């Protein structure tokens, strides 16, 4: 009888371990993709920063270039706000994550 209980328990544990492995694999894939996207955005923003620095040395800009410069500047403020909000939400979420999350870490 004890053997049947152990067998049932190990089946449940095997199932749980399989599910956890699947979840971890999915999270890793998301993080891997996120890393690529962040690198892409970082590279694009670096290029824009370089262009803005080049424009800083120009005495007089044509209207289109001046509008582009202003739009990029505004966009950078918006992106910074979004990233700050995201970081705050991650911080709040990790505080609420609880025992299971803390145990896995």
PDB file of N, CA and C in Angstrom:
ATOM      1  N   UNK A   1       0.822  -1.192   0.000  1.00  0.00           N
ATOM      2  CA  UNK A   1       0.000   0.000   0.000  1.00  0.00           C
ATOM      3  C   UNK A   1       0.868   1.257   0.000  1.00  0.00           C
ATOM      4  N   UNK A   2       1.961   1.246   0.809  1.00  0.00           N
ATOM      5  CA  UNK A   2       2.852   2.402   0.875  1.00  0.00           C
ATOM      6  C   UNK A   2       3.504   2.631  -0.483  1.00  0.00           C
ATOM      7  N   UNK A   3       3.807   1.532  -1.187  1.00  0.00           N
ATOM      8  CA  UNK A   3       4.413   1.647  -2.510  1.00  0.00           C
ATOM      9  C   UNK A   3       3.495   2.340  -3.495  1.00  0.00           C
ATOM     10  N   UNK A   4       2.194   2.077  -3.395  1.00  0.00           N
ATOM     11  CA  UNK A   4       1.220   2.716  -4.287  1.00  0.00           C
ATOM     12  C   UNK A   4       1.176   4.218  -4.016  1.00  0.00           C
ATOM     13  N   UNK A   5       1.214   4.603  -2.732  1.00  0.00           N
ATOM     14  CA  UNK A   5       1.180   6.020  -2.368  1.00  0.00           C
ATOM     15  C   UNK A   5       2.435   6.740  -2.868  1.00  0.00           C
ATOM     16  N   UNK A   6       3.588   6.086  -2.711  1.00  0.00           N
ATOM     17  CA  UNK A   6       4.842   6.677  -3.182  1.00  0.00           C
ATOM     18  C   UNK A   6       4.808   6.816  -4.694  1.00  0.00           C
ATOM     19  N   UNK A   7       4.317   5.789  -5.372  1.00  0.00           N
ATOM     20  CA  UNK A   7       4.229   5.824  -6.829  1.00  0.00           C
ATOM     21  C   UNK A   7       3.322   6.953  -7.300  1.00  0.00           C
ATOM     22  N   UNK A   8       2.186   7.127  -6.646  1.00  0.00           N
ATOM     23  CA  UNK A   8       1.264   8.208  -7.005  1.00  0.00           C
ATOM     24  C   UNK A   8       1.918   9.565  -6.756  1.00  0.00           C
ATOM     25  N   UNK A   9       2.630   9.676  -5.652  1.00  0.00           N
ATOM     26  CA  UNK A   9       3.306  10.933  -5.329  1.00  0.00           C
ATOM     27  C   UNK A   9       4.398  11.251  -6.343  1.00  0.00           C
ATOM     28  N   UNK A  10       5.150  10.240  -6.744  1.00  0.00           N
ATOM     29  CA  UNK A  10       6.224  10.496  -7.706  1.00  0.00           C
ATOM     30  C   UNK A  10       5.664  10.854  -9.074  1.00  0.00           C
ATOM     31  N   UNK A  11       4.523  10.275  -9.444  1.00  0.00           N
ATOM     32  CA  UNK A  11       3.892  10.652 -10.721  1.00  0.00           C
ATOM     33  C   UNK A  11       3.496  12.121 -10.701  1.00  0.00           C
ATOM     34  N   UNK A  12       2.918  12.551  -9.582  1.00  0.00           N
ATOM     35  CA  UNK A  12       2.524  13.953  -9.453  1.00  0.00           C
ATOM     36  C   UNK A  12       3.764  14.848  -9.501  1.00  0.00           C
ATOM     37  N   UNK A  13       4.813  14.450  -8.787  1.00  0.00           N
ATOM     38  CA  UNK A  13       6.047  15.239  -8.784  1.00  0.00           C
ATOM     39  C   UNK A  13       6.652  15.310 -10.183  1.00  0.00           C
ATOM     40  N   UNK A  14       6.659  14.191 -10.901  1.00  0.00           N
ATOM     41  CA  UNK A  14       7.185  14.185 -12.270  1.00  0.00           C
ATOM     42  C   UNK A  14       6.382  15.129 -13.157  1.00  0.00           C
ATOM     43  N   UNK A  15       5.078  15.110 -12.992  1.00  0.00           N
ATOM     44  CA  UNK A  15       4.220  16.004 -13.760  1.00  0.00           C
ATOM     45  C   UNK A  15       4.531  17.461 -13.430  1.00  0.00           C
ATOM     46  N   UNK A  16       4.657  17.755 -12.136  1.00  0.00           N
ATOM     47  CA  UNK A  16       4.980  19.121 -11.717  1.00  0.00           C
ATOM     48  C   UNK A  16       6.336  19.565 -12.242  1.00  0.00           C
ATOM     49  N   UNK A  17       7.317  18.677 -12.162  1.00  0.00           N
ATOM     50  CA  UNK A  17       8.649  19.021 -12.660  1.00  0.00           C
ATOM     51  C   UNK A  17       8.624  19.292 -14.158  1.00  0.00           C
ATOM     52  N   UNK A  18       7.860  18.494 -14.887  1.00  0.00           N
ATOM     53  CA  UNK A  18       7.721  18.718 -16.325  1.00  0.00           C
ATOM     54  C   UNK A  18       7.080  20.060 -16.630  1.00  0.00           C
ATOM     55  N   UNK A  19       6.027  20.373 -15.886  1.00  0.00           N
ATOM     56  CA  UNK A  19       5.353  21.657 -16.091  1.00  0.00           C
ATOM     57  C   UNK A  19       6.266  22.825 -15.744  1.00  0.00           C
ATOM     58  N   UNK A  20       7.008  22.708 -14.644  1.00  0.00           N
ATOM     59  CA  UNK A  20       7.941  23.768 -14.264  1.00  0.00           C
ATOM     60  C   UNK A  20       9.027  23.951 -15.320  1.00  0.00           C
ATOM     61  N   UNK A  21       9.537  22.849 -15.850  1.00  0.00           N
ATOM     62  CA  UNK A  21      10.558  22.933 -16.900  1.00  0.00           C
ATOM     63  C   UNK A  21      10.007  23.639 -18.133  1.00  0.00           C
ATOM     64  N   UNK A  22       8.762  23.328 -18.483  1.00  0.00           N
ATOM     65  CA  UNK A  22       8.125  23.986 -19.628  1.00  0.00           C
ATOM     66  C   UNK A  22       7.988  25.478 -19.381  1.00  0.00           C
ATOM     67  N   UNK A  23       7.508  25.834 -18.188  1.00  0.00           N
ATOM     68  CA  UNK A  23       7.359  27.255 -17.852  1.00  0.00           C
ATOM     69  C   UNK A  23       8.698  27.980 -17.880  1.00  0.00           C
ATOM     70  N   UNK A  24       9.722  27.340 -17.333  1.00  0.00           N
ATOM     71  CA  UNK A  24      11.041  27.966 -17.325  1.00  0.00           C
ATOM     72  C   UNK A  24      11.567  28.125 -18.744  1.00  0.00           C
ATOM     73  N   UNK A  25      11.323  27.138 -19.591  1.00  0.00           N
ATOM     74  CA  UNK A  25      11.739  27.236 -20.987  1.00  0.00           C
ATOM     75  C   UNK A  25      11.039  28.370 -21.700  1.00  0.00           C
ATOM     76  N   UNK A  26       9.748  28.526 -21.451  1.00  0.00           N
ATOM     77  CA  UNK A  26       8.984  29.615 -22.066  1.00  0.00           C
ATOM     78  C   UNK A  26       9.492  30.970 -21.583  1.00  0.00           C
ATOM     79  N   UNK A  27       9.773  31.073 -20.291  1.00  0.00           N
ATOM     80  CA  UNK A  27      10.285  32.334 -19.748  1.00  0.00           C
ATOM     81  C   UNK A  27      11.653  32.650 -20.328  1.00  0.00           C
ATOM     82  N   UNK A  28      12.506  31.625 -20.466  1.00  0.00           N
ATOM     83  CA  UNK A  28      13.829  31.844 -21.047  1.00  0.00           C
ATOM     84  C   UNK A  28      13.708  32.344 -22.478  1.00  0.00           C
ATOM     85  N   UNK A  29      12.805  31.744 -23.238  1.00  0.00           N
ATOM     86  CA  UNK A  29      12.606  32.169 -24.632  1.00  0.00           C
ATOM     87  C   UNK A  29      12.148  33.623 -24.684  1.00  0.00           C
ATOM     88  N   UNK A  30      11.247  33.990 -23.779  1.00  0.00           N
ATOM     89  CA  UNK A  30      10.783  35.381 -23.734  1.00  0.00           C
ATOM     90  C   UNK A  30      11.934  36.324 -23.404  1.00  0.00           C
ATOM     91  N   UNK A  31      12.739  35.940 -22.411  1.00  0.00           N
ATOM     92  CA  UNK A  31      13.859  36.787 -22.013  1.00  0.00           C
ATOM     93  C   UNK A  31      14.890  36.903 -23.127  1.00  0.00           C
ATOM     94  N   UNK A  32      15.136  35.801 -23.817  1.00  0.00           N
ATOM     95  CA  UNK A  32      16.094  35.811 -24.920  1.00  0.00           C
ATOM     96  C   UNK A  32      15.612  36.758 -26.015  1.00  0.00           C
ATOM     97  N   UNK A  33      14.331  36.685 -26.346  1.00  0.00           N
ATOM     98  CA  UNK A  33      13.752  37.567 -27.354  1.00  0.00           C
ATOM     99  C   UNK A  33      13.783  39.017 -26.871  1.00  0.00           C
ATOM    100  N   UNK A  34      13.487  39.225 -25.603  1.00  0.00           N
ATOM    101  CA  UNK A  34      13.510  40.568 -25.035  1.00  0.00           C
ATOM    102  C   UNK A  34      14.907  41.168 -25.139  1.00  0.00           C
ATOM    103  N   UNK A  35      15.914  40.366 -24.861  1.00  0.00           N
ATOM    104  CA  UNK A  35      17.292  40.852 -24.932  1.00  0.00           C
ATOM    105  C   UNK A  35      17.617  41.338 -26.343  1.00  0.00           C
ATOM    106  N   UNK A  36      17.173  40.590 -27.366  1.00  0.00           N
ATOM    107  CA  UNK A  36      17.399  41.000 -28.759  1.00  0.00           C
ATOM    108  C   UNK A  36      16.693  42.316 -29.060  1.00  0.00           C
ATOM    109  N   UNK A  37      15.454  42.435 -28.590  1.00  0.00           N
ATOM    110  CA  UNK A  37      14.682  43.651 -28.842  1.00  0.00           C
ATOM    111  C   UNK A  37      15.294  44.859 -28.138  1.00  0.00           C
ATOM    112  N   UNK A  38      15.753  44.665 -26.911  1.00  0.00           N
ATOM    113  CA  UNK A  38      16.378  45.762 -26.174  1.00  0.00           C
ATOM    114  C   UNK A  38      17.673  46.179 -26.868  1.00  0.00           C
ATOM    115  N   UNK A  39      18.440  45.219 -27.351  1.00  0.00           N
ATOM    116  CA  UNK A  39      19.683  45.541 -28.074  1.00  0.00           C
ATOM    117  C   UNK A  39      19.369  46.336 -29.332  1.00  0.00           C
ATOM    118  N   UNK A  40      18.342  45.915 -30.072  1.00  0.00           N
ATOM    119  CA  UNK A  40      17.952  46.624 -31.291  1.00  0.00           C
ATOM    120  C   UNK A  40      17.571  48.073 -30.975  1.00  0.00           C
ATOM    121  N   UNK A  41      16.735  48.249 -29.962  1.00  0.00           N
ATOM    122  CA  UNK A  41      16.301  49.598 -29.582  1.00  0.00           C
ATOM    123  C   UNK A  41      17.489  50.423 -29.102  1.00  0.00           C
ATOM    124  N   UNK A  42      18.359  49.803 -28.329  1.00  0.00           N
ATOM    125  CA  UNK A  42      19.541  50.498 -27.836  1.00  0.00           C
ATOM    126  C   UNK A  42      20.430  50.969 -28.988  1.00  0.00           C
ATOM    127  N   UNK A  43      20.625  50.108 -29.977  1.00  0.00           N
ATOM    128  CA  UNK A  43      21.429  50.480 -31.149  1.00  0.00           C
ATOM    129  C   UNK A  43      20.788  51.636 -31.914  1.00  0.00           C
ATOM    130  N   UNK A  44      19.471  51.566 -32.091  1.00  0.00           N
ATOM    131  CA  UNK A  44      18.765  52.642 -32.799  1.00  0.00           C
ATOM    132  C   UNK A  44      18.870  53.965 -32.043  1.00  0.00           C
ATOM    133  N   UNK A  45      18.681  53.915 -30.730  1.00  0.00           N
ATOM    134  CA  UNK A  45      18.771  55.136 -29.927  1.00  0.00           C
ATOM    135  C   UNK A  45      20.189  55.704 -29.934  1.00  0.00           C
ATOM    136  N   UNK A  46      21.188  54.825 -29.949  1.00  0.00           N
ATOM    137  CA  UNK A  46      22.577  55.289 -30.030  1.00  0.00           C
ATOM    138  C   UNK A  46      22.829  56.021 -31.340  1.00  0.00           C
ATOM    139  N   UNK A  47      22.281  55.484 -32.424  1.00  0.00           N
ATOM    140  CA  UNK A  47      22.422  56.153 -33.726  1.00  0.00           C
ATOM    141  C   UNK A  47      21.750  57.521 -33.712  1.00  0.00           C
ATOM    142  N   UNK A  48      20.561  57.584 -33.113  1.00  0.00           N
ATOM    143  CA  UNK A  48      19.854  58.865 -33.027  1.00  0.00           C
ATOM    144  C   UNK A  48      20.624  59.858 -32.163  1.00  0.00           C
ATOM    145  N   UNK A  49      21.196  59.368 -31.073  1.00  0.00           N
ATOM    146  CA  UNK A  49      21.992  60.234 -30.194  1.00  0.00           C
ATOM    147  C   UNK A  49      23.185  60.802 -30.954  1.00  0.00           C
ATOM    148  N   UNK A  50      23.859  59.949 -31.721  1.00  0.00           N
ATOM    149  CA  UNK A  50      24.994  60.414 -32.522  1.00  0.00           C
ATOM    150  C   UNK A  50      24.560  61.486 -33.518  1.00  0.00           C
ATOM    151  N   UNK A  51      23.412  61.272 -34.150  1.00  0.00           N
ATOM    152  CA  UNK A  51      22.902  62.261 -35.109  1.00  0.00           C
ATOM    153  C   UNK A  51      22.573  63.573 -34.406  1.00  0.00           C
ATOM    154  N   UNK A  52      21.956  63.489 -33.222  1.00  0.00           N
ATOM    155  CA  UNK A  52      21.640  64.710 -32.471  1.00  0.00           C
ATOM    156  C   UNK A  52      22.909  65.461 -32.070  1.00  0.00           C
ATOM    157  N   UNK A  53      23.932  64.710 -31.684  1.00  0.00           N
ATOM    158  CA  UNK A  53      25.196  65.352 -31.322  1.00  0.00           C
ATOM    159  C   UNK A  53      25.816  66.048 -32.532  1.00  0.00           C
ATOM    160  N   UNK A  54      25.705  65.431 -33.702  1.00  0.00           N
ATOM    161  CA  UNK A  54      26.209  66.059 -34.932  1.00  0.00           C
ATOM    162  C   UNK A  54      25.438  67.337 -35.245  1.00  0.00           C
ATOM    163  N   UNK A  55      24.134  67.301 -35.022  1.00  0.00           N
ATOM    164  CA  UNK A  55      23.301  68.475 -35.305  1.00  0.00           C
ATOM    165  C   UNK A  55      23.577  69.619 -34.330  1.00  0.00           C
ATOM    166  N   UNK A  56      24.072  69.290 -33.153  1.00  0.00           N
ATOM    167  CA  UNK A  56      24.351  70.324 -32.159  1.00  0.00           C
ATOM    168  C   UNK A  56      25.434  71.281 -32.653  1.00  0.00           C
ATOM    169  N   UNK A  57      26.298  70.796 -33.537  1.00  0.00           N
ATOM    170  CA  UNK A  57      27.386  71.628 -34.061  1.00  0.00           C
ATOM    171  C   UNK A  57      26.963  72.495 -35.245  1.00  0.00           C
ATOM    172  N   UNK A  58      25.750  72.266 -35.763  1.00  0.00           N
ATOM    173  CA  UNK A  58      25.270  73.011 -36.924  1.00  0.00           C
ATOM    174  C   UNK A  58      24.599  74.298 -36.443  1.00  0.00           C
ATOM    175  N   UNK A  59      25.017  75.422 -37.043  1.00  0.00           N
ATOM    176  CA  UNK A  59      24.468  76.721 -36.632  1.00  0.00           C
ATOM    177  C   UNK A  59      23.006  76.884 -37.012  1.00  0.00           C
ATOM    178  N   UNK A  60      22.665  76.509 -38.248  1.00  0.00           N
ATOM    179  CA  UNK A  60      21.305  76.710 -38.722  1.00  0.00           C
ATOM    180  C   UNK A  60      20.812  75.435 -39.409  1.00  0.00           C
ATOM    181  N   UNK A  61      19.663  74.933 -38.958  1.00  0.00           N
ATOM    182  CA  UNK A  61      19.097  73.704 -39.522  1.00  0.00           C
ATOM    183  C   UNK A  61      17.929  74.037 -40.440  1.00  0.00           C
ATOM    184  N   UNK A  62      17.754  73.195 -41.477  1.00  0.00           N
ATOM    185  CA  UNK A  62      16.553  73.362 -42.293  1.00  0.00           C
ATOM    186  C   UNK A  62      15.350  72.898 -41.472  1.00  0.00           C
ATOM    187  N   UNK A  63      14.157  73.272 -41.899  1.00  0.00           N
ATOM    188  CA  UNK A  63      12.944  72.998 -41.115  1.00  0.00           C
ATOM    189  C   UNK A  63      12.732  71.510 -40.866  1.00  0.00           C
ATOM    190  N   UNK A  64      12.929  70.696 -41.895  1.00  0.00           N
ATOM    191  CA  UNK A  64      12.694  69.257 -41.750  1.00  0.00           C
ATOM    192  C   UNK A  64      13.644  68.648 -40.722  1.00  0.00           C
ATOM    193  N   UNK A  65      14.911  69.014 -40.789  1.00  0.00           N
ATOM    194  CA  UNK A  65      15.892  68.487 -39.839  1.00  0.00           C
ATOM    195  C   UNK A  65      15.597  68.981 -38.426  1.00  0.00           C
ATOM    196  N   UNK A  66      15.196  70.225 -38.298  1.00  0.00           N
ATOM    197  CA  UNK A  66      14.850  70.768 -36.978  1.00  0.00           C
ATOM    198  C   UNK A  66      13.641  70.042 -36.395  1.00  0.00           C
ATOM    199  N   UNK A  67      12.644  69.755 -37.239  1.00  0.00           N
ATOM    200  CA  UNK A  67      11.463  69.005 -36.760  1.00  0.00           C
ATOM    201  C   UNK A  67      11.859  67.594 -36.340  1.00  0.00           C
ATOM    202  N   UNK A  68      12.724  66.955 -37.133  1.00  0.00           N
ATOM    203  CA  UNK A  68      13.184  65.607 -36.793  1.00  0.00           C
ATOM    204  C   UNK A  68      13.913  65.633 -35.458  1.00  0.00           C
ATOM    205  N   UNK A  69      14.811  66.607 -35.284  1.00  0.00           N
ATOM    206  CA  UNK A  69      15.558  66.733 -34.030  1.00  0.00           C
ATOM    207  C   UNK A  69      14.611  66.884 -32.847  1.00  0.00           C
ATOM    208  N   UNK A  70      13.622  67.758 -33.001  1.00  0.00           N
ATOM    209  CA  UNK A  70      12.661  67.985 -31.916  1.00  0.00           C
ATOM    210  C   UNK A  70      11.831  66.737 -31.635  1.00  0.00           C
ATOM    211  N   UNK A  71      11.433  66.030 -32.693  1.00  0.00           N
ATOM    212  CA  UNK A  71      10.636  64.803 -32.527  1.00  0.00           C
ATOM    213  C   UNK A  71      11.444  63.720 -31.819  1.00  0.00           C
ATOM    214  N   UNK A  72      12.711  63.578 -32.186  1.00  0.00           N
ATOM    215  CA  UNK A  72      13.569  62.576 -31.537  1.00  0.00           C
ATOM    216  C   UNK A  72      13.776  62.936 -30.073  1.00  0.00           C
ATOM    217  N   UNK A  73      13.960  64.198 -29.803  1.00  0.00           N
ATOM    218  CA  UNK A  73      14.138  64.647 -28.423  1.00  0.00           C
ATOM    219  C   UNK A  73      12.890  64.325 -27.595  1.00  0.00           C
ATOM    220  N   UNK A  74      11.707  64.644 -28.115  1.00  0.00           N
ATOM    221  CA  UNK A  74      10.452  64.349 -27.411  1.00  0.00           C
ATOM    222  C   UNK A  74      10.256  62.845 -27.238  1.00  0.00           C
ATOM    223  N   UNK A  75      10.577  62.096 -28.291  1.00  0.00           N
ATOM    224  CA  UNK A  75      10.451  60.645 -28.223  1.00  0.00           C
ATOM    225  C   UNK A  75      11.346  60.080 -27.123  1.00  0.00           C
ATOM    226  N   UNK A  76      12.550  60.619 -26.981  1.00  0.00           N
ATOM    227  CA  UNK A  76      13.459  60.113 -25.954  1.00  0.00           C
ATOM    228  C   UNK A  76      12.895  60.358 -24.555  1.00  0.00           C
ATOM    229  N   UNK A  77      12.237  61.500 -24.360  1.00  0.00           N
ATOM    230  CA  UNK A  77      11.591  61.750 -23.064  1.00  0.00           C
ATOM    231  C   UNK A  77      10.455  60.755 -22.817  1.00  0.00           C
ATOM    232  N   UNK A  78       9.664  60.494 -23.851  1.00  0.00           N
ATOM    233  CA  UNK A  78       8.557  59.534 -23.727  1.00  0.00           C
ATOM    234  C   UNK A  78       9.078  58.133 -23.411  1.00  0.00           C
ATOM    235  N   UNK A  79      10.130  57.726 -24.109  1.00  0.00           N
ATOM    236  CA  UNK A  79      10.713  56.398 -23.877  1.00  0.00           C
ATOM    237  C   UNK A  79      11.237  56.301 -22.453  1.00  0.00           C
ATOM    238  N   UNK A  80      11.900  57.342 -21.993  1.00  0.00           N
ATOM    239  CA  UNK A  80      12.423  57.332 -20.629  1.00  0.00           C
ATOM    240  C   UNK A  80      11.292  57.183 -19.613  1.00  0.00           C
ATOM    241  N   UNK A  81      10.190  57.890 -19.818  1.00  0.00           N
ATOM    242  CA  UNK A  81       9.035  57.773 -18.921  1.00  0.00           C
ATOM    243  C   UNK A  81       8.478  56.352 -18.920  1.00  0.00           C
ATOM    244  N   UNK A  82       8.366  55.757 -20.100  1.00  0.00           N
ATOM    245  CA  UNK A  82       7.832  54.398 -20.215  1.00  0.00           C
ATOM    246  C   UNK A  82       8.741  53.406 -19.509  1.00  0.00           C
ATOM    247  N   UNK A  83      10.044  53.535 -19.708  1.00  0.00           N
ATOM    248  CA  UNK A  83      10.986  52.622 -19.065  1.00  0.00           C
ATOM    249  C   UNK A  83      10.951  52.805 -17.552  1.00  0.00           C
ATOM    250  N   UNK A  84      10.879  54.046 -17.080  1.00  0.00           N
ATOM    251  CA  UNK A  84      10.772  54.286 -15.636  1.00  0.00           C
ATOM    252  C   UNK A  84       9.517  53.633 -15.058  1.00  0.00           C
ATOM    253  N   UNK A  85       8.389  53.769 -15.751  1.00  0.00           N
ATOM    254  CA  UNK A  85       7.144  53.130 -15.306  1.00  0.00           C
ATOM    255  C   UNK A  85       7.296  51.614 -15.277  1.00  0.00           C
ATOM    256  N   UNK A  86       7.918  51.060 -16.307  1.00  0.00           N
ATOM    257  CA  UNK A  86       8.121  49.616 -16.396  1.00  0.00           C
ATOM    258  C   UNK A  86       8.980  49.122 -15.237  1.00  0.00           C
ATOM    259  N   UNK A  87      10.057  49.841 -14.948  1.00  0.00           N
ATOM    260  CA  UNK A  87      10.939  49.447 -13.847  1.00  0.00           C
ATOM    261  C   UNK A  87      10.192  49.505 -12.518  1.00  0.00           C
ATOM    262  N   UNK A  88       9.369  50.520 -12.334  1.00  0.00           N
ATOM    263  CA  UNK A  88       8.567  50.609 -11.100  1.00  0.00           C
ATOM    264  C   UNK A  88       7.604  49.435 -10.985  1.00  0.00           C
ATOM    265  N   UNK A  89       6.956  49.074 -12.103  1.00  0.00           N
ATOM    266  CA  UNK A  89       6.010  47.956 -12.078  1.00  0.00           C
ATOM    267  C   UNK A  89       6.713  46.645 -11.792  1.00  0.00           C
ATOM    268  N   UNK A  90       7.905  46.458 -12.333  1.00  0.00           N
ATOM    269  CA  UNK A  90       8.664  45.241 -12.050  1.00  0.00           C
ATOM    270  C   UNK A  90       9.008  45.186 -10.574  1.00  0.00           C
ATOM    271  N   UNK A  91       9.410  46.321 -10.011  1.00  0.00           N
ATOM    272  CA  UNK A  91       9.729  46.375  -8.588  1.00  0.00           C
ATOM    273  C   UNK A  91       8.533  46.038  -7.731  1.00  0.00           C
ATOM    274  N   UNK A  92       7.373  46.574  -8.081  1.00  0.00           N
ATOM    275  CA  UNK A  92       6.145  46.278  -7.335  1.00  0.00           C
ATOM    276  C   UNK A  92       5.779  44.811  -7.468  1.00  0.00           C
ATOM    277  N   UNK A  93       5.917  44.280  -8.668  1.00  0.00           N
ATOM    278  CA  UNK A  93       5.553  42.890  -8.914  1.00  0.00           C
ATOM    279  C   UNK A  93       6.465  41.952  -8.133  1.00  0.00           C
ATOM    280  N   UNK A  94       7.764  42.255  -8.086  1.00  0.00           N
ATOM    281  CA  UNK A  94       8.678  41.366  -7.376  1.00  0.00           C
ATOM    282  C   UNK A  94       8.435  41.408  -5.873  1.00  0.00           C
ATOM    283  N   UNK A  95       7.960  42.537  -5.352  1.00  0.00           N
ATOM    284  CA  UNK A  95       7.635  42.610  -3.928  1.00  0.00           C
ATOM    285  C   UNK A  95       6.421  41.751  -3.601  1.00  0.00           C
ATOM    286  N   UNK A  96       5.517  41.602  -4.578  1.00  0.00           N
ATOM    287  CA  UNK A  96       4.285  40.849  -4.368  1.00  0.00           C
ATOM    288  C   UNK A  96       4.406  39.395  -4.812  1.00  0.00           C
ATOM    289  N   UNK A  97       5.554  38.997  -5.305  1.00  0.00           N
ATOM    290  CA  UNK A  97       5.671  37.687  -5.947  1.00  0.00           C
ATOM    291  C   UNK A  97       5.460  36.525  -4.988  1.00  0.00           C
ATOM    292  N   UNK A  98       5.852  36.668  -3.750  1.00  0.00           N
ATOM    293  CA  UNK A  98       5.553  35.652  -2.764  1.00  0.00           C
ATOM    294  C   UNK A  98       6.574  34.544  -2.633  1.00  0.00           C
ATOM    295  N   UNK A  99       6.178  33.547  -1.886  1.00  0.00           N
ATOM    296  CA  UNK A  99       7.049  32.454  -1.487  1.00  0.00           C
ATOM    297  C   UNK A  99       7.574  31.648  -2.663  1.00  0.00           C
ATOM    298  N   UNK A 100       6.710  31.260  -3.581  1.00  0.00           N
ATOM    299  CA  UNK A 100       7.129  30.399  -4.690  1.00  0.00           C
ATOM    300  C   UNK A 100       8.202  31.095  -5.514  1.00  0.00           C
ATOM    301  N   UNK A 101       7.979  32.352  -5.868  1.00  0.00           N
ATOM    302  CA  UNK A 101       8.970  33.094  -6.655  1.00  0.00           C
ATOM    303  C   UNK A 101      10.279  33.214  -5.885  1.00  0.00           C
ATOM    304  N   UNK A 102      10.201  33.552  -4.597  1.00  0.00           N
ATOM    305  CA  UNK A 102      11.401  33.694  -3.776  1.00  0.00           C
ATOM    306  C   UNK A 102      12.143  32.370  -3.653  1.00  0.00           C
ATOM    307  N   UNK A 103      11.417  31.269  -3.566  1.00  0.00           N
ATOM    308  CA  UNK A 103      12.032  29.955  -3.456  1.00  0.00           C
ATOM    309  C   UNK A 103      12.759  29.588  -4.741  1.00  0.00           C
ATOM    310  N   UNK A 104      12.161  29.886  -5.875  1.00  0.00           N
ATOM    311  CA  UNK A 104      12.781  29.570  -7.163  1.00  0.00           C
ATOM    312  C   UNK A 104      14.050  30.376  -7.345  1.00  0.00           C
ATOM    313  N   UNK A 105      14.050  31.616  -6.918  1.00  0.00           N
ATOM    314  CA  UNK A 105      15.227  32.476  -7.055  1.00  0.00           C
ATOM    315  C   UNK A 105      16.320  31.927  -6.188  1.00  0.00           C
TER     316      UNK A 105
END
